[in-house]
Amino acid sequence: MAKLTHLNAQGEAHMVDVGAKANSQREARAEAYVCMAAATLALITGGGHKKGDVLAVARIAGIQAAKKCADLIPLCHPLMLTHIKVALTPEPERSRVRIESCCKLVGQTGVEMEALTAASVAALTLYDMCKAVDKNMVITGARVLEKSGGKSGHYVADTEAHHD
């Protein structure tokens, strides 16, 4: 098993020194889901929510969150992201919204946390905007789908490991 990189020899948390690492093109994609009542999803997709365009607000929140990841996760490096995309896709057949994020940069450390933060905060924003009409919503399935770049190379999530 690999050792935890954010702990030093004494077991103390620290930020990893990436100064000697080479710059490379890095990308990560993540997803999350917000499960809800069919009527809630219909309200969102029909544009009838009194708070406005729920999906647009959640998308912007996700983008903002990726840019603020280092402020939220204590040991994350502040990164100069070159691309952030957050897509929210209603899935009426499963009574949920799927959120997928993608973050890119050229740098010395990966962007998995930024992608996860984008998807998670978009889900939280959707929840916040709809909680008055559906208190039984569930946020689920937050995970990294894929990452590329850096020494550890390309990773693609095992689709069999996803339980929703």
Coordinates of N, CA and C in Angstrom, one line a residue:
M1 N 0.8 -1.2 0.0 CA 0.0 0.0 0.0 C 0.9 1.2 0.0
A2 N 0.5 2.2 -0.8 CA 1.3 3.5 -0.8 C 1.1 4.3 0.5
K3 N 2.1 5.1 0.8 CA 2.1 5.8 2.0 C 1.3 7.1 1.7
L4 N 0.8 7.7 2.8 CA 0.0 8.9 2.7 C 1.0 10.1 2.5
T5 N 0.8 10.9 1.5 CA 1.8 11.9 1.1 C 1.6 13.2 2.0
H6 N 0.5 13.3 2.6 CA 0.3 14.6 3.4 C 0.6 14.4 4.9
L7 N 1.3 13.3 5.2 CA 1.8 13.1 6.6 C 3.3 13.0 6.5
N8 N 4.0 13.7 7.4 CA 5.4 13.5 7.5 C 5.8 12.3 8.3
A9 N 7.1 12.1 8.6 CA 7.6 11.0 9.3 C 7.1 10.9 10.7
Q10 N 6.7 12.0 11.3 CA 6.2 12.1 12.6 C 4.6 11.9 12.6
G11 N 4.0 11.8 11.5 CA 2.6 11.6 11.4 C 1.9 13.0 11.4
E12 N 2.6 14.1 11.2 CA 2.0 15.4 11.2 C 1.5 15.8 9.8
A13 N 0.4 16.4 9.7 CA -0.1 16.9 8.4 C 0.7 18.0 7.9
H14 N 1.0 18.0 6.6 CA 1.7 19.1 6.0 C 1.4 19.1 4.5
M15 N 1.7 20.3 3.9 CA 1.4 20.4 2.4 C 2.6 19.8 1.7
V16 N 2.3 19.0 0.7 CA 3.4 18.3 0.0 C 4.2 19.4 -0.8
D17 N 5.5 19.3 -0.9 CA 6.4 20.1 -1.6 C 6.4 19.6 -3.1
V18 N 5.8 20.4 -4.0 CA 5.8 20.0 -5.4 C 6.8 20.8 -6.2
G19 N 7.7 21.5 -5.6 CA 8.6 22.4 -6.3 C 9.5 21.7 -7.3
A20 N 9.9 20.5 -7.0 CA 10.8 19.8 -7.9 C 10.1 19.0 -9.0
K21 N 8.8 19.0 -9.0 CA 8.0 18.3 -10.0 C 8.0 19.1 -11.3
A22 N 8.0 18.4 -12.4 CA 7.9 19.0 -13.7 C 6.5 19.4 -14.0
N23 N 6.3 20.6 -14.7 CA 5.0 21.0 -15.2 C 4.5 20.0 -16.2
S24 N 3.3 19.7 -16.2 CA 2.7 18.9 -17.2 C 1.2 19.3 -17.3
Q25 N 0.6 18.9 -18.5 CA -0.8 19.2 -18.7 C -1.6 18.2 -17.8
R26 N -2.4 18.7 -17.0 CA -3.2 17.9 -16.0 C -4.7 18.1 -16.2
E27 N -5.4 17.1 -16.0 CA -6.9 17.2 -16.2 C -7.5 16.2 -15.2
A28 N -8.7 16.6 -14.7 CA -9.5 15.7 -13.8 C -10.9 15.9 -14.1
R29 N -11.7 14.8 -14.1 CA -13.1 14.9 -14.2 C -13.7 14.2 -13.0
A30 N -14.8 14.8 -12.5 CA -15.5 14.2 -11.3 C -17.0 14.3 -11.5
E31 N -17.7 13.5 -10.7 CA -19.2 13.6 -10.8 C -19.8 13.5 -9.4
A32 N -21.1 13.9 -9.4 CA -21.9 13.8 -8.2 C -23.4 13.8 -8.7
Y33 N -24.3 13.3 -7.9 CA -25.7 13.2 -8.2 C -26.5 13.9 -7.1
V34 N -27.6 14.5 -7.5 CA -28.6 14.9 -6.5 C -29.9 14.2 -6.9
C35 N -30.3 13.3 -6.0 CA -31.6 12.5 -6.2 C -32.7 13.3 -5.5
M36 N -33.9 13.3 -6.2 CA -35.0 14.1 -5.7 C -36.3 13.5 -6.1
A37 N -37.4 14.1 -5.6 CA -38.7 13.7 -6.1 C -38.9 14.1 -7.5
A38 N -39.7 13.4 -8.3 CA -39.9 13.7 -9.7 C -40.5 15.1 -9.8
A39 N -41.4 15.5 -8.9 CA -42.0 16.8 -9.0 C -40.9 17.9 -8.8
T40 N -39.9 17.7 -8.0 CA -38.9 18.7 -7.8 C -38.1 18.8 -9.1
L41 N -37.7 17.7 -9.7 CA -37.0 17.7 -11.0 C -37.8 18.4 -12.1
A42 N -39.1 18.1 -12.1 CA -39.9 18.8 -13.1 C -40.0 20.3 -12.9
L43 N -40.0 20.7 -11.6 CA -40.0 22.1 -11.3 C -38.7 22.8 -11.8
I44 N -37.6 22.1 -11.6 CA -36.3 22.6 -12.0 C -36.2 22.7 -13.6
T45 N -36.5 21.6 -14.2 CA -36.4 21.6 -15.7 C -37.5 22.4 -16.4
G46 N -38.6 22.6 -15.7 CA -39.7 23.4 -16.3 C -39.5 24.9 -16.1
G47 N -38.5 25.3 -15.4 CA -38.2 26.7 -15.2 C -39.2 27.4 -14.2
G48 N -39.9 26.6 -13.4 CA -40.9 27.1 -12.6 C -40.5 27.4 -11.2
H49 N -39.2 27.3 -10.9 CA -38.7 27.5 -9.5 C -38.7 29.0 -9.2
K50 N -39.2 29.4 -8.1 CA -39.3 30.9 -7.8 C -37.9 31.5 -7.6
K51 N -36.9 30.7 -7.3 CA -35.5 31.2 -7.1 C -34.8 31.4 -8.4
G52 N -35.4 31.0 -9.5 CA -34.7 31.2 -10.8 C -34.2 29.9 -11.4
D53 N -33.2 30.1 -12.3 CA -32.6 29.0 -13.0 C -31.6 28.2 -12.1
V54 N -32.1 27.2 -11.5 CA -31.4 26.4 -10.5 C -30.1 25.8 -11.1
L55 N -30.2 25.2 -12.3 CA -29.0 24.6 -12.9 C -28.0 25.6 -13.2
A56 N -28.3 26.8 -13.7 CA -27.4 27.8 -14.0 C -26.6 28.3 -12.7
V57 N -27.4 28.5 -11.7 CA -26.8 29.0 -10.4 C -25.8 27.9 -9.9
A58 N -26.2 26.7 -9.9 CA -25.4 25.6 -9.4 C -24.1 25.4 -10.3
R59 N -24.3 25.6 -11.6 CA -23.1 25.6 -12.5 C -22.1 26.6 -12.1
I60 N -22.5 27.9 -11.9 CA -21.6 29.0 -11.5 C -21.0 28.7 -10.2
A61 N -21.8 28.2 -9.2 CA -21.3 27.9 -7.9 C -20.2 26.8 -8.0
G62 N -20.3 25.8 -8.8 CA -19.3 24.8 -9.0 C -18.0 25.4 -9.6
I63 N -18.2 26.3 -10.6 CA -17.0 26.9 -11.1 C -16.3 27.8 -10.1
Q64 N -17.0 28.5 -9.3 CA -16.4 29.4 -8.3 C -15.7 28.5 -7.2
A65 N -16.3 27.3 -6.9 CA -15.8 26.5 -5.9 C -14.4 25.9 -6.3
A66 N -14.3 25.5 -7.6 CA -13.0 25.0 -8.1 C -11.9 26.0 -7.9
K67 N -12.3 27.3 -8.2 CA -11.3 28.3 -8.0 C -10.9 28.6 -6.6
K68 N -11.8 28.2 -5.6 CA -11.5 28.5 -4.2 C -11.1 27.2 -3.5
C69 N -10.8 26.1 -4.2 CA -10.5 24.8 -3.5 C -9.4 25.0 -2.4
A70 N -8.4 25.6 -2.7 CA -7.3 25.8 -1.7 C -7.7 26.5 -0.5
D71 N -8.8 27.3 -0.6 CA -9.3 28.0 0.6 C -10.2 27.1 1.4
L72 N -10.7 26.0 0.8 CA -11.6 25.1 1.5 C -10.9 23.9 2.0
I73 N -10.0 23.3 1.3 CA -9.3 22.1 1.7 C -7.9 22.5 2.2
P74 N -7.6 22.3 3.5 CA -6.5 22.9 4.1 C -5.1 22.6 3.4
L75 N -4.9 21.4 2.9 CA -3.6 21.1 2.3 C -3.5 21.1 0.8
C76 N -4.5 21.7 0.2 CA -4.5 21.8 -1.3 C -3.6 23.0 -1.7
H77 N -2.9 22.9 -2.8 CA -2.1 24.0 -3.3 C -3.1 24.9 -4.1
P78 N -2.8 26.2 -4.0 CA -3.6 27.2 -4.9 C -3.1 27.0 -6.3
L79 N -4.0 26.8 -7.2 CA -3.7 26.4 -8.6 C -4.2 27.5 -9.6
M80 N -3.4 27.6 -10.7 CA -3.8 28.5 -11.8 C -4.6 27.6 -12.8
L81 N -5.8 27.4 -12.6 CA -6.6 26.6 -13.5 C -6.8 27.3 -14.8
T82 N -6.7 26.5 -15.9 CA -6.8 27.1 -17.2 C -8.2 26.8 -17.8
H83 N -8.9 25.8 -17.2 CA -10.3 25.5 -17.7 C -11.1 24.9 -16.6
I84 N -12.3 25.3 -16.5 CA -13.3 24.6 -15.5 C -14.6 24.5 -16.3
K85 N -15.1 23.3 -16.3 CA -16.5 23.1 -16.8 C -17.3 22.3 -15.9
V86 N -18.5 22.8 -15.7 CA -19.5 22.1 -14.8 C -20.8 21.9 -15.6
A87 N -21.2 20.7 -15.8 CA -22.4 20.4 -16.6 C -23.4 19.7 -15.6
L88 N -24.6 20.1 -15.7 CA -25.7 19.5 -14.9 C -26.7 19.0 -15.8
T89 N -26.9 17.7 -15.7 CA -27.8 17.0 -16.7 C -29.0 16.3 -15.9
P90 N -30.2 16.8 -16.2 CA -31.3 16.1 -15.6 C -31.5 14.7 -16.1
E91 N -31.8 13.8 -15.2 CA -32.0 12.4 -15.6 C -33.4 12.0 -15.0
P92 N -34.4 12.4 -15.8 CA -35.8 12.2 -15.3 C -36.1 10.7 -15.0
E93 N -35.5 9.8 -15.8 CA -35.8 8.4 -15.6 C -35.3 7.8 -14.3
R94 N -34.3 8.6 -13.7 CA -33.8 8.2 -12.4 C -34.1 9.2 -11.3
S95 N -34.9 10.2 -11.7 CA -35.3 11.3 -10.7 C -34.1 11.9 -10.0
R96 N -33.2 12.4 -10.9 CA -32.0 13.0 -10.3 C -31.3 13.9 -11.3
V97 N -30.4 14.7 -10.8 CA -29.5 15.5 -11.7 C -28.1 15.0 -11.6
R98 N -27.5 14.7 -12.7 CA -26.1 14.3 -12.7 C -25.2 15.5 -12.9
I99 N -24.2 15.7 -12.1 CA -23.2 16.8 -12.2 C -21.9 16.2 -12.6
E100 N -21.3 16.8 -13.7 CA -20.0 16.4 -14.1 C -19.1 17.6 -14.2
S101 N -17.9 17.6 -13.6 CA -17.0 18.7 -13.7 C -15.7 18.3 -14.4
C102 N -15.0 19.2 -14.9 CA -13.7 19.0 -15.5 C -12.8 20.2 -15.2
C103 N -11.6 19.9 -14.7 CA -10.7 21.0 -14.4 C -9.4 20.7 -15.1
K104 N -8.7 21.7 -15.7 CA -7.4 21.5 -16.4 C -6.4 22.6 -15.9
L105 N -5.2 22.3 -16.1 CA -4.1 23.2 -15.9 C -2.8 22.7 -16.4
V106 N -1.8 23.5 -16.5 CA -0.4 23.1 -16.7 C 0.3 23.4 -15.4
G107 N 0.7 22.4 -14.7 CA 1.3 22.6 -13.4 C 2.0 21.4 -12.8
Q108 N 2.3 21.6 -11.6 CA 3.1 20.6 -10.8 C 2.3 19.7 -9.9
T109 N 1.0 19.9 -9.9 CA 0.1 19.0 -9.0 C -1.2 18.8 -9.7
G110 N -1.9 17.8 -9.3 CA -3.1 17.4 -10.0 C -4.3 18.3 -9.6
V111 N -5.4 18.1 -10.3 CA -6.6 18.9 -10.1 C -7.8 18.1 -9.7
E112 N -7.6 16.9 -9.1 CA -8.7 16.1 -8.7 C -9.5 16.8 -7.6
M113 N -8.9 17.4 -6.7 CA -9.7 18.0 -5.6 C -10.5 19.2 -6.1
E114 N -10.0 19.9 -7.1 CA -10.7 21.0 -7.7 C -12.0 20.5 -8.4
A115 N -11.8 19.4 -9.2 CA -12.9 18.8 -9.9 C -14.0 18.2 -8.9
L116 N -13.5 17.6 -7.8 CA -14.4 17.1 -6.8 C -15.2 18.2 -6.1
T117 N -14.4 19.3 -5.8 CA -15.0 20.4 -5.1 C -16.1 21.1 -6.0
A118 N -15.8 21.2 -7.3 CA -16.8 21.8 -8.2 C -18.0 21.0 -8.3
A119 N -17.9 19.7 -8.4 CA -19.1 18.8 -8.5 C -19.9 18.8 -7.2
S120 N -19.2 18.8 -6.0 CA -19.8 18.8 -4.7 C -20.5 20.1 -4.4
V121 N -19.9 21.2 -4.7 CA -20.5 22.5 -4.4 C -21.7 22.8 -5.3
A122 N -21.6 22.3 -6.6 CA -22.8 22.4 -7.5 C -23.9 21.6 -6.9
A123 N -23.7 20.4 -6.4 CA -24.7 19.6 -5.8 C -25.3 20.3 -4.5
L124 N -24.4 20.8 -3.7 CA -24.9 21.5 -2.5 C -25.7 22.7 -2.8
T125 N -25.4 23.4 -3.9 CA -26.1 24.6 -4.3 C -27.5 24.2 -4.8
L126 N -27.5 23.2 -5.6 CA -28.8 22.7 -6.1 C -29.7 22.3 -4.9
Y127 N -29.1 21.6 -4.0 CA -29.8 21.2 -2.8 C -30.4 22.4 -2.0
D128 N -29.5 23.4 -1.8 CA -29.9 24.6 -1.1 C -31.1 25.3 -1.8
M129 N -31.0 25.4 -3.1 CA -32.1 26.1 -3.8 C -33.4 25.4 -3.8
C130 N -33.4 24.1 -3.6 CA -34.6 23.3 -3.7 C -35.1 22.7 -2.4
K131 N -34.3 22.9 -1.3 CA -34.7 22.3 0.0 C -36.0 22.7 0.5
A132 N -36.5 23.8 0.1 CA -37.8 24.3 0.6 C -39.0 23.5 0.0
V133 N -38.7 22.9 -1.2 CA -39.8 22.1 -1.8 C -39.5 20.6 -1.7
D134 N -38.3 20.2 -1.3 CA -38.0 18.7 -1.2 C -36.9 18.5 -0.2
K135 N -37.4 18.1 1.0 CA -36.4 17.9 2.1 C -35.8 16.5 2.1
N136 N -36.3 15.7 1.2 CA -35.7 14.3 1.1 C -34.7 14.1 0.0
M137 N -34.2 15.2 -0.6 CA -33.1 15.1 -1.6 C -31.9 14.4 -1.0
V138 N -31.1 13.7 -1.8 CA -29.9 13.0 -1.4 C -28.8 13.3 -2.4
I139 N -27.7 13.8 -1.8 CA -26.5 14.0 -2.6 C -25.7 12.7 -2.5
T140 N -25.3 12.2 -3.7 CA -24.6 10.9 -3.7 C -23.6 10.8 -4.8
G141 N -22.7 9.8 -4.7 CA -21.9 9.4 -5.8 C -20.7 10.3 -6.2
A142 N -20.3 11.2 -5.3 CA -19.2 12.1 -5.6 C -17.9 11.3 -5.7
R143 N -17.3 11.4 -6.9 CA -16.1 10.6 -7.1 C -15.3 11.2 -8.3
V144 N -14.0 10.8 -8.4 CA -13.2 11.2 -9.5 C -13.5 10.2 -10.6
L145 N -13.8 10.6 -11.8 CA -14.0 9.8 -12.9 C -12.7 9.4 -13.7
E146 N -11.9 10.5 -13.8 CA -10.7 10.3 -14.6 C -9.7 11.4 -14.2
K147 N -8.4 11.0 -14.3 CA -7.4 12.1 -14.2 C -6.2 11.7 -15.1
S148 N -5.6 12.7 -15.6 CA -4.4 12.5 -16.4 C -3.3 13.5 -16.1
G149 N -2.1 13.2 -16.5 CA -1.0 14.1 -16.3 C -0.2 13.7 -15.0
G150 N 1.0 14.1 -15.0 CA 1.9 13.9 -13.8 C 2.5 12.5 -13.8
K151 N 3.3 12.3 -12.8 CA 4.0 11.0 -12.7 C 3.1 9.8 -12.6
S152 N 2.0 9.9 -11.9 CA 1.1 8.7 -11.7 C 0.4 8.4 -12.9
G153 N 0.4 9.2 -13.9 CA -0.2 8.8 -15.2 C -1.8 9.0 -15.3
H154 N -2.3 8.1 -16.1 CA -3.8 8.2 -16.4 C -4.5 7.3 -15.5
Y155 N -5.6 7.7 -15.0 CA -6.5 6.9 -14.1 C -7.9 7.1 -14.7
V156 N -8.6 6.0 -14.8 CA -10.1 6.0 -15.1 C -10.8 5.2 -14.1
A157 N -11.8 5.7 -13.5 CA -12.6 5.0 -12.5 C -13.2 3.7 -13.0
D158 N -13.2 2.8 -12.1 CA -13.8 1.5 -12.3 C -15.3 1.7 -12.3
T159 N -16.0 1.5 -13.4 CA -17.5 1.7 -13.4 C -18.2 0.7 -12.5
E160 N -17.6 -0.5 -12.3 CA -18.2 -1.5 -11.4 C -18.2 -1.0 -9.9
A161 N -17.3 -0.1 -9.6 CA -17.1 0.3 -8.2 C -18.2 1.4 -7.8
H162 N -18.9 1.9 -8.8 CA -19.8 2.9 -8.5 C -21.2 2.3 -8.1
H163 N -21.6 2.8 -6.9 CA -22.9 2.3 -6.4 C -23.8 3.5 -6.2
D164 N -24.9 3.5 -6.9 CA -25.9 4.6 -6.6 C -27.3 4.1 -6.5

